[in-house]
Coordinates of C-alpha atoms in Angstrom, one line a residue:
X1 CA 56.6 46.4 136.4
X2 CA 59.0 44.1 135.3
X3 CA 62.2 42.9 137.9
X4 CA 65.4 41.0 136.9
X5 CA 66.8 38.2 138.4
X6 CA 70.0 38.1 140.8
X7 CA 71.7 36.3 138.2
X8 CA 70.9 38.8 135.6
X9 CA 71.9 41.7 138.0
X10 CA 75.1 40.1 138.4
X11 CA 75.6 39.8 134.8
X12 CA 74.9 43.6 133.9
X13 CA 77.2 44.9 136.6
X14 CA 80.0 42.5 135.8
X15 CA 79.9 43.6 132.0
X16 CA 79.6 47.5 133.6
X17 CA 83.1 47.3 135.2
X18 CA 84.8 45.5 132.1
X19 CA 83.6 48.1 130.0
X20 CA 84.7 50.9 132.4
X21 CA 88.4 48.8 133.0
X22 CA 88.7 48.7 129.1
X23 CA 88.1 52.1 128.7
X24 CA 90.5 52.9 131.5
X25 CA 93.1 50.6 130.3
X26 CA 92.8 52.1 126.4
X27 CA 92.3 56.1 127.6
X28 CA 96.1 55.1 130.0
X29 CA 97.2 53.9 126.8
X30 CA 96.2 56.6 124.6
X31 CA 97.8 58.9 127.0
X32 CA 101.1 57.5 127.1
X33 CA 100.8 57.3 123.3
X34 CA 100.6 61.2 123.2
X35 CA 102.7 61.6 125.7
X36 CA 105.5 59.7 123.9
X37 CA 104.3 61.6 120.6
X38 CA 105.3 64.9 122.2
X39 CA 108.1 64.2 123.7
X40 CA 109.5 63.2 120.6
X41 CA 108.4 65.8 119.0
X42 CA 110.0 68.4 121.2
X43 CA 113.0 66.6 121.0
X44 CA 115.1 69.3 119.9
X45 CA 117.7 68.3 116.8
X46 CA 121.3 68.7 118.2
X47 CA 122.2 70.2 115.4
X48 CA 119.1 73.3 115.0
X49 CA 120.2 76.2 117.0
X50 CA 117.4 77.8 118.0
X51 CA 117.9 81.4 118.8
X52 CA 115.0 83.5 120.6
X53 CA 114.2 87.0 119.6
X54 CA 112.2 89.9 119.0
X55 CA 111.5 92.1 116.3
X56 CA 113.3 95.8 116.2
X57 CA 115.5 97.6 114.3
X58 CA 118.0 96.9 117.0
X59 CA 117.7 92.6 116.5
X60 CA 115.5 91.0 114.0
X61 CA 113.3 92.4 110.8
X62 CA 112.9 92.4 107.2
X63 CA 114.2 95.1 105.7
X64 CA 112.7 97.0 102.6
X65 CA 114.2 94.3 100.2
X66 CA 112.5 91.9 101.7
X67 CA 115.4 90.6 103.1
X68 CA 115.9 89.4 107.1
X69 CA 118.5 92.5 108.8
X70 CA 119.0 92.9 112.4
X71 CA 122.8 92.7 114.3
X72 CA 121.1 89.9 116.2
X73 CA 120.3 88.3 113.1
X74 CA 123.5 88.7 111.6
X75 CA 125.0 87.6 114.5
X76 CA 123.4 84.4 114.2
X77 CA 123.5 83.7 111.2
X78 CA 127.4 84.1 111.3
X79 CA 127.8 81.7 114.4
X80 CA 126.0 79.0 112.6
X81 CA 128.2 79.5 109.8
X82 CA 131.1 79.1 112.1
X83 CA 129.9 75.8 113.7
X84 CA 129.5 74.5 109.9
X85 CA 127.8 71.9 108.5
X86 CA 125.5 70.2 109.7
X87 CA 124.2 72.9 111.9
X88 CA 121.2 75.3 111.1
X89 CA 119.8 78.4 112.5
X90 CA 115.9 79.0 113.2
X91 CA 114.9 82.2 114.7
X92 CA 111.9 82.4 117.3
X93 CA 110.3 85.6 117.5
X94 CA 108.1 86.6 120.6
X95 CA 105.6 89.5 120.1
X96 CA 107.3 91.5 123.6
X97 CA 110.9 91.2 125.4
X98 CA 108.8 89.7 128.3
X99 CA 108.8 86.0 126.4
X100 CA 112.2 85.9 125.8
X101 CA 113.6 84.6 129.3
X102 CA 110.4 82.2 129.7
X103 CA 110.8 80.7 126.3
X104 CA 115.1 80.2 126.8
X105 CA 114.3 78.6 130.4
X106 CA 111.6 75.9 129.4
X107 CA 113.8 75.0 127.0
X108 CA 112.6 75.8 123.6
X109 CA 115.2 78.3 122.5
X110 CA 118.9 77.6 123.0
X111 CA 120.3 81.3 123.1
X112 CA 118.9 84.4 123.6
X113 CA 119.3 87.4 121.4
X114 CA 117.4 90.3 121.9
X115 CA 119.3 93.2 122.5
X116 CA 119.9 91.6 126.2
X117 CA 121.4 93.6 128.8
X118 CA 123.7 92.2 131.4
X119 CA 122.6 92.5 134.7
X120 CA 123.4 91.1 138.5
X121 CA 119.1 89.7 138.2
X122 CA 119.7 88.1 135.0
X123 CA 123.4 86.5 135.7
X124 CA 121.1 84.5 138.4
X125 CA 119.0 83.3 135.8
X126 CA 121.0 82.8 132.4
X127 CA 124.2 82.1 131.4
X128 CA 125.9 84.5 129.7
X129 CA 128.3 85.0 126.1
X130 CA 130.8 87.7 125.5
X131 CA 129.3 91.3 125.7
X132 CA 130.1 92.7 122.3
X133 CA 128.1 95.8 122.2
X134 CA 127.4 98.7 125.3
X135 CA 124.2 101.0 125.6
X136 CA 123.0 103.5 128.0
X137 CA 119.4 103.8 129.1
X138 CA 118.2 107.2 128.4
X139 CA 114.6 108.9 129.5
X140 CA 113.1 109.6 126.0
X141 CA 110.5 112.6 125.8
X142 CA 109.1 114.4 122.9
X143 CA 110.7 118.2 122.9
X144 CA 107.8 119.8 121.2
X145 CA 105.8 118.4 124.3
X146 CA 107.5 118.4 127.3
X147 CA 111.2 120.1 128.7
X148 CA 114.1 117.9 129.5
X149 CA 113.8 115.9 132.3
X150 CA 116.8 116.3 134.2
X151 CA 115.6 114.7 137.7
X152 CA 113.1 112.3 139.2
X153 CA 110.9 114.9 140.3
X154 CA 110.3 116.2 136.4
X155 CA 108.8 112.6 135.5
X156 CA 106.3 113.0 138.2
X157 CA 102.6 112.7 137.5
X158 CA 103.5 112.0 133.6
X159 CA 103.0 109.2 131.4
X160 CA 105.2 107.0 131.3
X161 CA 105.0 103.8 129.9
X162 CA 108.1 100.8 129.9
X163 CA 108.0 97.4 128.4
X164 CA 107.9 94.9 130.8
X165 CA 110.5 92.7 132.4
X166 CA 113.1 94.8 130.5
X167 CA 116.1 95.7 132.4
X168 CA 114.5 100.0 131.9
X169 CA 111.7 98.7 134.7
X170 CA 115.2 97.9 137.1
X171 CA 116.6 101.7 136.2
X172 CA 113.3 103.2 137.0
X173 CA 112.8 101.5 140.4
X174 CA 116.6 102.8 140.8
X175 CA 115.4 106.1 140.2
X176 CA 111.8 105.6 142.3
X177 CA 114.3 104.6 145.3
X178 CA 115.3 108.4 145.5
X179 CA 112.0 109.8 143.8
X180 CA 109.3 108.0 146.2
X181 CA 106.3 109.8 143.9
X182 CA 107.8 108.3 140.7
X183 CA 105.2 106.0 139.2
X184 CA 104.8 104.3 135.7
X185 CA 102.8 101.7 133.4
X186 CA 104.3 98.2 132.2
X187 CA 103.3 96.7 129.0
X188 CA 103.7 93.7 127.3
X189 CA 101.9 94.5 123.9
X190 CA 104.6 97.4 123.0
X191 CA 108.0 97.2 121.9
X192 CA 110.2 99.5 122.7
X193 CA 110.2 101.0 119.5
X194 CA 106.5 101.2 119.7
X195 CA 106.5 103.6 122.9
X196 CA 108.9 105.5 121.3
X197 CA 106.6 106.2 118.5
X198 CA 103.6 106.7 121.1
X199 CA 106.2 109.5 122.7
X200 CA 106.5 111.3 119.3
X201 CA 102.8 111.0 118.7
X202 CA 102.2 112.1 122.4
X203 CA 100.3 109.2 123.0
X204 CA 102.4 109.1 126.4
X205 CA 104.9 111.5 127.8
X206 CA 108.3 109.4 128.5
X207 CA 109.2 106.0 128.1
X208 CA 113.1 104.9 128.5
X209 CA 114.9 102.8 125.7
X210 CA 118.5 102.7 124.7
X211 CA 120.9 105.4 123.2
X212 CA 121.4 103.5 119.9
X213 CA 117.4 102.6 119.0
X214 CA 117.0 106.3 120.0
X215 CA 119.2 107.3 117.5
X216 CA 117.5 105.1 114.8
X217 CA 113.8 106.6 116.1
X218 CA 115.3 110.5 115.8
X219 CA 115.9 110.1 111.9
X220 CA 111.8 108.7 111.8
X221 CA 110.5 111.5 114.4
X222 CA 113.2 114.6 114.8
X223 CA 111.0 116.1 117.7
X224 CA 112.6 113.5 119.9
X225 CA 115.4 113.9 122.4
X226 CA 116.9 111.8 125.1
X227 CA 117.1 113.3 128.4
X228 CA 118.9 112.5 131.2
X229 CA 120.6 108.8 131.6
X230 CA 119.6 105.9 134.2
X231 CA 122.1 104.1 135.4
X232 CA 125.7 103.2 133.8
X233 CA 125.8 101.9 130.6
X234 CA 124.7 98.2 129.4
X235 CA 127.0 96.2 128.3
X236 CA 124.7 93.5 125.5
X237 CA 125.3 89.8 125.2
X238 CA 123.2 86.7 123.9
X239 CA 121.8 84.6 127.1
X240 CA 122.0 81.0 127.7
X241 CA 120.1 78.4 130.3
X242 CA 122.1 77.4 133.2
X243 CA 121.3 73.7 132.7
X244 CA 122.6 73.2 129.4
X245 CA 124.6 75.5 128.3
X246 CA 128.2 75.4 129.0
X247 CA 129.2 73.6 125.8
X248 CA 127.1 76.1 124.1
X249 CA 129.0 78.8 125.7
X250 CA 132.4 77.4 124.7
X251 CA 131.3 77.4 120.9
X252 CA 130.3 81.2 121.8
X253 CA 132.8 82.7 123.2
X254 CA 135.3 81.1 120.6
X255 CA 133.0 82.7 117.8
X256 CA 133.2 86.4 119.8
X257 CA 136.7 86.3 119.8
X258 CA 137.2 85.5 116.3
X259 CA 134.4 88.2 114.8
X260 CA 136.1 90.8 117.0
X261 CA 139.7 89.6 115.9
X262 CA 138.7 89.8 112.2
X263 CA 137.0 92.8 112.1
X264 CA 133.9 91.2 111.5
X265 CA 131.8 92.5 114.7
X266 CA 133.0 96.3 114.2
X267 CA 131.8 96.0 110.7
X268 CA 128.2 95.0 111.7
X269 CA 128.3 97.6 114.6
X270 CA 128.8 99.6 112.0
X271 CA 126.3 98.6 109.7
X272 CA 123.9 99.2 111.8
X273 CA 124.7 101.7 114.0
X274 CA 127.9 103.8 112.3
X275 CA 125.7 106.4 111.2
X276 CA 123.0 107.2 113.2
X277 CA 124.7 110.3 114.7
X278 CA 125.5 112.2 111.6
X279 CA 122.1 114.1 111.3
X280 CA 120.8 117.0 113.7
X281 CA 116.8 117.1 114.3
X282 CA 116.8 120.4 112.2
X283 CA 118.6 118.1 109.3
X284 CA 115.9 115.5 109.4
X285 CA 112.7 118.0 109.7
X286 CA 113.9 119.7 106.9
X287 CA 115.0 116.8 105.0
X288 CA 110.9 115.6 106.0
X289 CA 109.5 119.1 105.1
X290 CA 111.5 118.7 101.4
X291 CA 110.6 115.3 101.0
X292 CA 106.9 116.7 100.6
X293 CA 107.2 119.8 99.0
X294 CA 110.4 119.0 96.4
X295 CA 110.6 115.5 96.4
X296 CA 107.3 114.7 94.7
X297 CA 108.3 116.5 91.3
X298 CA 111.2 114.0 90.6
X299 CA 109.7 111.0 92.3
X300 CA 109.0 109.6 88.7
X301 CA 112.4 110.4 87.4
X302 CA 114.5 108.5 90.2
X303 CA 112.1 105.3 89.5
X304 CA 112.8 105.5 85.8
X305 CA 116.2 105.5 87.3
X306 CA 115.8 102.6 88.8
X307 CA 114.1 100.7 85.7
X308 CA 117.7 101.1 83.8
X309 CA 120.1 100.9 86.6
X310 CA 118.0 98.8 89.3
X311 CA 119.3 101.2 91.9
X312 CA 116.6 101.4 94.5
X313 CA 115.1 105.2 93.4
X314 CA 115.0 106.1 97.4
X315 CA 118.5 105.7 97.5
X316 CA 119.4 107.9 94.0
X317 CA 116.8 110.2 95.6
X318 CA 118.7 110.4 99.1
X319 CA 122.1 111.2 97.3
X320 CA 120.5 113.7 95.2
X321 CA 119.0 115.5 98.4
X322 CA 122.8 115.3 99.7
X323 CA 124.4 116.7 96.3
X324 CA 121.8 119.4 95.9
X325 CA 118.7 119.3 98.2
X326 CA 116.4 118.6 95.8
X327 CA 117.4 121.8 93.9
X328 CA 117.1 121.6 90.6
X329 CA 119.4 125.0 89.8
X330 CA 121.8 124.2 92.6
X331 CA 125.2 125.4 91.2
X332 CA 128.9 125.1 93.1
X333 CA 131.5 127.0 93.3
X334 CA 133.5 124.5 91.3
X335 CA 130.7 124.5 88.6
X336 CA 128.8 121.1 89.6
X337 CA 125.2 121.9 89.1
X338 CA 121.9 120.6 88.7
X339 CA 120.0 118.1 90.9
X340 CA 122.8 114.9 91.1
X341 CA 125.7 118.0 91.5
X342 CA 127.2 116.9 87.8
X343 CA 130.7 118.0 87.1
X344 CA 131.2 118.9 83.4
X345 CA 133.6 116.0 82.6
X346 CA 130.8 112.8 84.2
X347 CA 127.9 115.3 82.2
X348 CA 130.6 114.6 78.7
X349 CA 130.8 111.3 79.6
X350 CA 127.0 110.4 80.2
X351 CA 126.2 112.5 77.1
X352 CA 124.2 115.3 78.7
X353 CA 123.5 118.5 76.8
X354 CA 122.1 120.4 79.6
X355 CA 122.9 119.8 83.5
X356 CA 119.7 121.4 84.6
X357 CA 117.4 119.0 82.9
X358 CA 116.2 117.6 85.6
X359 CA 115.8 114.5 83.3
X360 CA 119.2 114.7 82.1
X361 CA 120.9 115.0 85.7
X362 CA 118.7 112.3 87.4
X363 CA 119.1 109.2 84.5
X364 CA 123.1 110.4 84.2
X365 CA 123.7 110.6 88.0
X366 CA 122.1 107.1 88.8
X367 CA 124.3 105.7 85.5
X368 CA 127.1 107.2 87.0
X369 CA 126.9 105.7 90.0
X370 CA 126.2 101.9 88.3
X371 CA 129.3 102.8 86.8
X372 CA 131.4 103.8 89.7
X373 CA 130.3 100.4 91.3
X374 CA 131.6 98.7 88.4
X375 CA 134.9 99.8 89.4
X376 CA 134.5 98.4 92.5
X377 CA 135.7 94.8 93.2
X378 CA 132.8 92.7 93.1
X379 CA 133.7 90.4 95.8
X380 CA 132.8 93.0 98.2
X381 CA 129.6 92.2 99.5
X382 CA 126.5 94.6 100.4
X383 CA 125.8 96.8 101.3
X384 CA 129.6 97.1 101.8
X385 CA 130.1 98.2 98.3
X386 CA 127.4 100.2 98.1
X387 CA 129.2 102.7 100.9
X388 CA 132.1 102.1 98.9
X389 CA 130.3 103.0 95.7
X390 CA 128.7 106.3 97.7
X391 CA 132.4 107.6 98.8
X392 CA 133.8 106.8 94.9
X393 CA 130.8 109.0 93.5
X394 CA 131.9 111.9 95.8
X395 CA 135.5 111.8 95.4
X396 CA 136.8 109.6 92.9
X397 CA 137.8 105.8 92.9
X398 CA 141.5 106.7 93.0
X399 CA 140.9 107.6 96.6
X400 CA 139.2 104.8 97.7
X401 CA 141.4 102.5 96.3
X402 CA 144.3 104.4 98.3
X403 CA 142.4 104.3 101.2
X404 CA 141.7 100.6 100.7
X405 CA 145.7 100.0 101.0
X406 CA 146.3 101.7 103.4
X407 CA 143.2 100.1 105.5
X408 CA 145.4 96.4 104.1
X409 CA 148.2 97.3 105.6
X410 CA 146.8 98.4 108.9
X411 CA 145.8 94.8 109.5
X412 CA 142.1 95.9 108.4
X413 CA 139.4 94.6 106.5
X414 CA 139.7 96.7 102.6
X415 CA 136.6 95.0 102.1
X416 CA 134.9 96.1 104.9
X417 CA 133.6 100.0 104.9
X418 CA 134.2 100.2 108.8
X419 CA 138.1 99.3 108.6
X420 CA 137.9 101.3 104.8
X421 CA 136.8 104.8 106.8
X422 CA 140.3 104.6 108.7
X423 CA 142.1 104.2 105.8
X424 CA 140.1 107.3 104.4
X425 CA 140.8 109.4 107.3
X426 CA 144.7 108.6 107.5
X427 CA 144.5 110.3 103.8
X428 CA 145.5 113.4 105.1
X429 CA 148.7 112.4 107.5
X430 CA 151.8 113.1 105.0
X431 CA 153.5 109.9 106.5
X432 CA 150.2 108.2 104.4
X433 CA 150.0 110.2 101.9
X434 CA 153.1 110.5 100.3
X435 CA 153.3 106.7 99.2
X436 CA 149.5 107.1 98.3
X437 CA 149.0 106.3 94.2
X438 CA 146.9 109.7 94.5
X439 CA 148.5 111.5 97.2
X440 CA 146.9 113.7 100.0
X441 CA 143.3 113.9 100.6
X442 CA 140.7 115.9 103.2
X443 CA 139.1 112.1 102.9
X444 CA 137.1 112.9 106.3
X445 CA 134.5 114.5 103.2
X446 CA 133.7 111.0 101.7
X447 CA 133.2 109.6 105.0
X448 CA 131.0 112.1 105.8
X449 CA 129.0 112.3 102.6
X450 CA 128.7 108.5 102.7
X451 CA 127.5 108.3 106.1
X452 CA 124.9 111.3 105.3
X453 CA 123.4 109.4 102.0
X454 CA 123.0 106.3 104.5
X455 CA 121.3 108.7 106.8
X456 CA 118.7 110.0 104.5
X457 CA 118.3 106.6 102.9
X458 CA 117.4 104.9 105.7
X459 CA 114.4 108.0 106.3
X460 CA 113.2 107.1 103.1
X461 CA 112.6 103.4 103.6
X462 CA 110.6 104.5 106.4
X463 CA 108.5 106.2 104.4
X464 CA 108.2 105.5 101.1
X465 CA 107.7 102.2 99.4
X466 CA 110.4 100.3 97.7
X467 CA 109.6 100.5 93.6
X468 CA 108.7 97.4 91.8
X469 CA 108.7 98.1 88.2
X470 CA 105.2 98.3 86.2
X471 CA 103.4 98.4 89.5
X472 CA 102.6 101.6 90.9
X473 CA 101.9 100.9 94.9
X474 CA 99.3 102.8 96.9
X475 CA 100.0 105.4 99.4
X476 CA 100.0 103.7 103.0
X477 CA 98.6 105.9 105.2
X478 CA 100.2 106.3 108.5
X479 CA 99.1 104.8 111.8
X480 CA 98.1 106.3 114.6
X481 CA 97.7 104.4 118.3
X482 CA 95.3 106.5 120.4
X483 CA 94.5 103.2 121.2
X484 CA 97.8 102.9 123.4
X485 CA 97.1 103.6 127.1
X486 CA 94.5 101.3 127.0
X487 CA 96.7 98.8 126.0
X488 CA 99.4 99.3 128.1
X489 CA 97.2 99.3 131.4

């Protein structure tokens, strides 16, 4: 065996604890390194407003054109816009509602917009901007399931499932206060919009969302109803955190008062929610039953449509089931027939020999409507002009423009097809109508018409896939979630 010297020992251990120092010395350093690194990384830029959301009709999603939609995102996008140059907009989006507070607080979102209700928990939390929309909370069931729940006691021993940390868990413990037996699931991995869906499949029994995404839902799934209401109603805002947010708030609440001033907030109201209420269940499960049985013998001619005209074929479809139902030997009382309702003069003037030709009536109707909107001032923007464009086709431009005027001299928006609808509607009131270019109208029917095209159009980009000439796309098959309860435990 073979010993070393004291000297040697020495030697060994003092080269031990260098090594060891170094190492401590350079792993310190590294640390700090990163630790600078992140810092400025997360180092927000002033001038990036970075807005937290979710995905659902109500806020944030693409829309069949590929395009980003949502009121929330159209919010933003506008309040950017009216800071100016330089500031930007980048959206967050968190896969539940349960994110969105957590991501605003640590500090990497600046405003949150998500459909937020106000309430006395959350004004402890957040900061926050004008209200500028209301909602109700309503008990969603599926009717060919279960009766109307009218009281605590019907939700008992039922499945109900709620998103979590959304102000519908608060309602429900309102409710549970009075109704000791009233119990319920949280979630995290479903939206709102995706325990709706579970309701209609009856995946679960109730779940409880608000009025305006029930209305959306009904036009997808017409066996659902909202039963009885929780609570008063919501009023919406976007949230803020407490420790930086005042000058942020400032900025907001200047931008509120000008989009409600201008008419700009009532027109995205509307857009998104303006016609949500114009169809019974029994229109939408008979628009659905149609849309199988009819619809799938002129599916080719609305996208040849769309090859000439590039009008989306769902929506020349939608305005053909509003002018006819899909029938091709529909005939008015005022001689309109066929299956886009042609009127002998627009049949003359599109060249068509026979209005019943299914052919004939689909290709003339959708060039008819392409030329309507060519009458229509192009500075309008969508889909703005295309409401405007749906009104003109039923009754006339002449009309519209009138209504248009008068909507100018209201003070309103004649661009906009929320302030444009007023005008419509004064149409009939003689102290209107006599300095009208084309004198009295029952303009409630454009309205209406418009509003039930918008309806339908909006069922069919839920179910059938948007056109892209020379490619035929493949019949998605719908999903089913049986997989849900486990999930939501």
């Amino acid at each position: 065996m073979r010993f070393f010297s004291g000297k040697s020992t020495q030697a060994r251990w003092f080269k031990a604890i260098l090594a060891a120092l170094c190492a401590t010395l350079l792993a310190c350093s590294d640390n700090n390194s990163q630790k600078h690194l992140a810092q400025a990384k997360a180092k927000p830029d002033p001038y990036t407003i970075r807005f937290v959301t979710i995905n659902s009709p109500s806020t944030y999603f693409i829309d069949s054109q590929n395009n980003y939609a949502g009121l929330e995102y159209d919010l933003a996008k506008r309040f950017v816009a009216f800071l100016g140059p330089p500031y930007k907009l980048e959206f967050i989006v968190v896969d539940s509602f349960d994110k969105v507070f957590p991501t605003l607080l640590r500090g990497d979102a600046d405003i949150a917009a998500a459909d937020i209700s106000i309430t006395p928990a959350r004004k402890r939390q957040v900061l926050f901007g004008p209200a500028f929309n209301q909602v109700q909370a309503m008990v969603v069931y599926n009717r060919d399931k279960n009766s109307e729940p009218n009281t605590g006691e019907a939700l008992f021993e039922k499945r109900i499932v709620l998103p979590k940390s959304t102000s519908f868990v608060d309602r429900m413990r309102e409710l549970q206060s009075k109704s000791p037996a009233l119990t319920w699931k949280e979630t995290d991995k479903l939206s709102s919009e995706q325990l709706i869906e579970a309701v209609a499949r009856n995946e679960i029994d109730f779940t409880v969302a608000d009025n305006h995404l029930v209305a959306i839902m009904q036009y997808n799934y017409p066996q659902l109803d909202a039963g009885m209401m929780l609570g008063q109603a919501d009023k919406i805002a976007w949230a803020l955190n407490k420790l930086h947010g005042e000058e942020r708030l400032a900025q907001m609440q200047a931008f509120f008062k000008k989009i409600e001033k201008d008419g700009t907030l009532r027109n995205l109201l509307d857009r998104y929610h303006g016609h949500t209420k114009r169809l019974k269940p029994v229109d939408v499960t008979a628009f659905l039953s149609k849309s199988h049985t009819l619809l799938p013998k002129y599916v080719r001619l609305f996208k040849s449509a769309q090859e000439i005209t590039d009008i989306d074929w769902r929506l020349l479809a939608a305005l053909s089931y509003q002018e006819s139902h899909w029938d091709n030997y529909s005939t008015s009382p005022t001689n309109v027939r066929g299956l886009m309702m042609l009127t002998e003069q627009t049949s003359n003037m599109m060249n068509v020999t026979d209005r019943l030709d299914p052919k004939q009536s689909v290709m003339a109707g959708a060039k008819f409507l392409l030329w309507m909107k060519d009458r229509i001032p192009s500075r309008i923007p969508e889909p703005d002009r295309t409401f405007m464009t749906l009104a003109a086709y039923n009754n006339g431009v002449g009309h519209l423009e009138d209504a248009r005027i008068i909507a100018q001299k209201l003070g309103l928006n004649p661009d906009s097809w929320a302030d444009v609808k007023r005008g419509y509607q004064l149409l009939n009131d003689p102290a209107y109508y006599v300095n009208a270019k084309h004198g009295y109208c029952s303009c409630g029917a454009p309205v209406i018409y418009t509003e039930l095209v918008r309806s339908y159009y909006q069922i069919m980009q839920k179910y059938f896939p948007a056109y892209d000439p020379g490619v035929d796309p493949y019949k998605i098959a719908e999903t089913k979630m049986p997989w849900l309860l486990a999930k939501a435990s």
